[in-house]
Short mmCIF file of N, CA and C in Angstrom, two decimals:
data_model
loop_
_atom_site.label_atom_id
_atom_site.label_comp_id
_atom_site.label_asym_id
_atom_site.label_seq_id
_atom_site.Cartn_x
_atom_site.Cartn_y
_atom_site.Cartn_z
N MET A 1 2.92 33.18 -8.66
CA MET A 1 1.87 33.72 -9.48
C MET A 1 0.54 33.19 -9.18
N MET A 2 -0.31 34.10 -9.07
CA MET A 2 -1.59 33.73 -8.78
C MET A 2 -2.47 33.83 -9.95
N VAL A 3 -3.40 32.84 -10.41
CA VAL A 3 -3.97 32.71 -11.55
C VAL A 3 -5.52 32.84 -11.16
N GLU A 4 -6.07 33.74 -11.81
CA GLU A 4 -7.58 33.95 -11.62
C GLU A 4 -8.45 32.80 -12.02
N LEU A 5 -9.31 32.27 -11.12
CA LEU A 5 -10.17 31.17 -11.51
C LEU A 5 -11.52 31.87 -11.98
N SER A 6 -11.69 31.45 -13.12
CA SER A 6 -13.08 31.79 -13.95
C SER A 6 -14.11 30.85 -13.49
N LEU A 7 -15.43 31.58 -13.41
CA LEU A 7 -16.69 30.60 -13.02
C LEU A 7 -16.75 29.44 -13.80
N ILE A 8 -16.51 29.66 -15.24
CA ILE A 8 -16.79 28.40 -16.08
C ILE A 8 -15.68 27.43 -15.73
N THR A 9 -14.41 27.76 -15.32
CA THR A 9 -13.42 26.77 -14.91
C THR A 9 -13.90 25.92 -13.62
N LEU A 10 -14.39 26.74 -12.71
CA LEU A 10 -14.68 26.15 -11.40
C LEU A 10 -15.99 25.20 -11.65
N LEU A 11 -17.02 25.63 -12.49
CA LEU A 11 -18.13 25.07 -12.61
C LEU A 11 -17.83 23.59 -13.49
N GLU A 12 -16.74 23.61 -14.49
CA GLU A 12 -16.39 22.65 -15.13
C GLU A 12 -15.83 21.69 -14.22
N THR A 13 -14.77 22.11 -13.27
CA THR A 13 -14.44 21.06 -12.36
C THR A 13 -15.46 20.45 -11.43
N MET A 14 -16.35 21.39 -11.03
CA MET A 14 -17.22 20.76 -9.93
C MET A 14 -18.32 19.77 -10.88
N SER A 15 -18.51 20.15 -12.07
CA SER A 15 -19.64 19.31 -12.57
C SER A 15 -18.99 17.71 -12.86
N VAL A 16 -17.92 17.75 -13.02
CA VAL A 16 -17.33 16.33 -13.15
C VAL A 16 -17.55 15.32 -11.89
N ASP A 17 -17.13 16.11 -10.64
CA ASP A 17 -17.46 15.37 -9.43
C ASP A 17 -19.01 15.30 -9.19
N PHE A 18 -19.63 16.45 -9.35
CA PHE A 18 -21.19 16.58 -9.14
C PHE A 18 -21.88 15.26 -10.01
N CYS A 19 -21.59 15.14 -11.15
CA CYS A 19 -22.26 13.95 -11.90
C CYS A 19 -21.74 12.64 -11.41
N LYS A 20 -20.62 12.52 -11.08
CA LYS A 20 -20.11 11.38 -10.53
C LYS A 20 -20.81 10.93 -9.22
N TYR A 21 -21.08 11.67 -8.30
CA TYR A 21 -21.68 11.48 -6.99
C TYR A 21 -23.17 11.38 -7.09
N LYS A 22 -23.85 12.10 -8.19
CA LYS A 22 -25.30 11.96 -8.53
C LYS A 22 -25.45 10.61 -8.95
N SER A 23 -24.51 10.19 -9.95
CA SER A 23 -24.63 8.64 -10.48
C SER A 23 -24.62 7.60 -9.63
N GLU A 24 -23.81 8.02 -8.40
CA GLU A 24 -23.65 6.96 -7.28
C GLU A 24 -24.88 7.05 -6.40
N GLY A 25 -25.55 8.00 -6.49
CA GLY A 25 -27.01 8.00 -5.78
C GLY A 25 -27.08 8.94 -4.80
N GLU A 26 -26.15 10.10 -4.74
CA GLU A 26 -26.16 10.97 -3.66
C GLU A 26 -27.27 11.94 -4.08
N ASP A 27 -27.92 12.57 -3.17
CA ASP A 27 -28.73 13.60 -3.40
C ASP A 27 -28.16 14.73 -4.02
N THR A 28 -28.99 15.65 -4.73
CA THR A 28 -28.29 16.80 -5.32
C THR A 28 -27.63 17.79 -4.20
N TYR A 29 -28.12 18.00 -3.11
CA TYR A 29 -27.37 19.08 -2.24
C TYR A 29 -26.08 18.50 -1.72
N LYS A 30 -26.04 17.15 -1.49
CA LYS A 30 -24.94 16.51 -0.85
C LYS A 30 -23.93 16.39 -2.24
N ALA A 31 -24.18 16.25 -3.09
CA ALA A 31 -23.46 16.11 -4.42
C ALA A 31 -22.79 17.37 -4.68
N LEU A 32 -23.66 18.38 -4.51
CA LEU A 32 -23.15 19.63 -4.77
C LEU A 32 -21.95 20.05 -3.65
N LEU A 33 -22.35 19.76 -2.39
CA LEU A 33 -21.42 20.19 -1.47
C LEU A 33 -20.10 19.49 -1.53
N ILE A 34 -20.06 18.28 -1.78
CA ILE A 34 -18.88 17.32 -1.96
C ILE A 34 -18.03 18.12 -3.08
N SER A 35 -18.90 18.32 -4.17
CA SER A 35 -18.08 18.87 -5.41
C SER A 35 -17.52 20.15 -5.11
N TYR A 36 -18.08 20.91 -4.32
CA TYR A 36 -17.59 22.25 -3.77
C TYR A 36 -16.21 22.09 -2.84
N SER A 37 -16.37 21.16 -2.10
CA SER A 37 -15.36 20.88 -1.19
C SER A 37 -14.18 20.50 -1.97
N ASN A 38 -14.42 19.49 -2.79
CA ASN A 38 -13.19 19.05 -3.99
C ASN A 38 -12.61 20.10 -4.56
N ALA A 39 -13.43 21.26 -5.06
CA ALA A 39 -12.83 22.32 -5.87
C ALA A 39 -12.07 23.16 -4.92
N SER A 40 -12.57 23.28 -3.79
CA SER A 40 -11.85 24.13 -2.55
C SER A 40 -10.41 23.61 -2.31
N GLU A 41 -10.35 22.42 -2.54
CA GLU A 41 -9.06 21.61 -2.21
C GLU A 41 -7.99 21.87 -3.50
N ILE A 42 -8.67 21.79 -4.56
CA ILE A 42 -7.77 21.92 -5.58
C ILE A 42 -7.23 23.67 -5.93
N TYR A 43 -8.47 24.47 -5.79
CA TYR A 43 -7.86 25.89 -6.13
C TYR A 43 -7.75 26.87 -4.78
N GLY A 44 -8.28 26.20 -3.52
CA GLY A 44 -8.19 26.96 -2.42
C GLY A 44 -9.40 27.73 -2.06
N ILE A 45 -9.76 27.66 -0.94
CA ILE A 45 -11.09 28.25 -0.53
C ILE A 45 -11.30 29.49 -0.81
N GLY A 46 -10.30 30.39 -0.61
CA GLY A 46 -10.47 31.79 -0.72
C GLY A 46 -10.76 32.03 -2.25
N THR A 47 -10.10 31.17 -3.14
CA THR A 47 -10.17 31.62 -4.62
C THR A 47 -11.44 31.29 -5.10
N VAL A 48 -11.94 29.98 -4.57
CA VAL A 48 -13.19 29.43 -4.96
C VAL A 48 -14.34 30.54 -4.37
N LYS A 49 -14.16 30.95 -3.26
CA LYS A 49 -15.23 31.68 -2.68
C LYS A 49 -15.20 33.13 -3.26
N LYS A 50 -14.14 33.69 -3.69
CA LYS A 50 -14.10 34.99 -4.33
C LYS A 50 -14.79 34.84 -5.73
N THR A 51 -14.56 33.68 -6.38
CA THR A 51 -14.85 33.45 -7.73
C THR A 51 -16.70 33.22 -7.66
N ILE A 52 -17.24 32.75 -6.63
CA ILE A 52 -18.61 32.48 -6.41
C ILE A 52 -19.21 33.92 -6.21
N GLN A 53 -18.53 34.69 -5.27
CA GLN A 53 -19.01 36.01 -4.98
C GLN A 53 -19.05 36.98 -5.97
N GLU A 54 -18.19 36.76 -7.00
CA GLU A 54 -17.86 37.70 -8.05
C GLU A 54 -18.86 37.17 -9.29
N SER A 55 -19.32 35.97 -8.99
CA SER A 55 -19.98 35.54 -10.24
C SER A 55 -21.38 36.21 -10.53
N TYR A 56 -21.92 36.18 -11.79
CA TYR A 56 -23.11 36.63 -12.52
C TYR A 56 -23.92 35.62 -12.86
N ASP A 57 -25.09 35.58 -12.44
CA ASP A 57 -26.00 34.50 -12.87
C ASP A 57 -25.55 33.11 -12.62
N LEU A 58 -24.93 32.88 -11.20
CA LEU A 58 -24.37 31.76 -10.84
C LEU A 58 -25.44 30.45 -11.01
N LYS A 59 -26.62 30.59 -10.50
CA LYS A 59 -27.48 29.46 -10.60
C LYS A 59 -27.82 28.91 -11.93
N LYS A 60 -28.03 29.82 -13.05
CA LYS A 60 -28.41 29.36 -14.18
C LYS A 60 -27.17 28.89 -14.79
N THR A 61 -25.90 29.33 -14.58
CA THR A 61 -24.67 28.94 -15.22
C THR A 61 -24.47 27.33 -14.78
N ALA A 62 -24.49 27.31 -13.46
CA ALA A 62 -24.25 25.97 -12.75
C ALA A 62 -25.12 24.86 -13.27
N ALA A 63 -26.54 25.30 -13.48
CA ALA A 63 -27.37 24.30 -13.89
C ALA A 63 -27.10 23.77 -15.35
N LEU A 64 -26.89 24.91 -16.26
CA LEU A 64 -26.57 24.53 -17.56
C LEU A 64 -25.34 23.73 -17.67
N MET A 65 -24.28 23.90 -16.96
CA MET A 65 -23.13 23.23 -16.92
C MET A 65 -23.32 21.85 -16.53
N ALA A 66 -24.18 21.60 -15.58
CA ALA A 66 -24.44 20.19 -14.90
C ALA A 66 -25.37 19.50 -15.93
N LYS A 67 -26.27 20.08 -16.43
CA LYS A 67 -27.10 19.52 -17.55
C LYS A 67 -26.34 19.07 -18.86
N LYS A 68 -25.40 19.78 -19.23
CA LYS A 68 -24.38 19.62 -20.28
C LYS A 68 -23.64 18.35 -19.83
N ARG A 69 -22.99 18.25 -18.75
CA ARG A 69 -22.21 17.26 -18.32
C ARG A 69 -22.86 15.99 -18.10
N CYS A 70 -24.19 15.87 -17.37
CA CYS A 70 -24.71 14.66 -17.06
C CYS A 70 -26.22 14.82 -17.16
N PRO A 71 -26.75 14.98 -18.45
CA PRO A 71 -28.22 15.20 -18.64
C PRO A 71 -29.07 14.08 -17.90
N GLU A 72 -28.56 12.80 -17.83
CA GLU A 72 -29.43 11.89 -17.26
C GLU A 72 -29.79 11.93 -15.73
N VAL A 73 -29.06 12.81 -14.99
CA VAL A 73 -29.40 13.07 -13.56
C VAL A 73 -30.47 13.99 -13.61
N PHE A 74 -31.03 14.75 -14.42
CA PHE A 74 -32.01 15.87 -14.40
C PHE A 74 -33.32 15.50 -14.87
#
């Protein structure tokens, strides 16, 4: 049974890793790419890609999620 991945669930997953990598000193782009890679391993690349492609206001939602999870890195 395939479960549909929501944008919020994806970003929640990624924000944990993103904040971890940022706190370890990685730059924003590198932390984002590593977090994306980790999420792809968990949910599958096709599912993650589809979720991103079908998202609305991805940039704003992702920024809000990261600021909520780790405000100290912004």
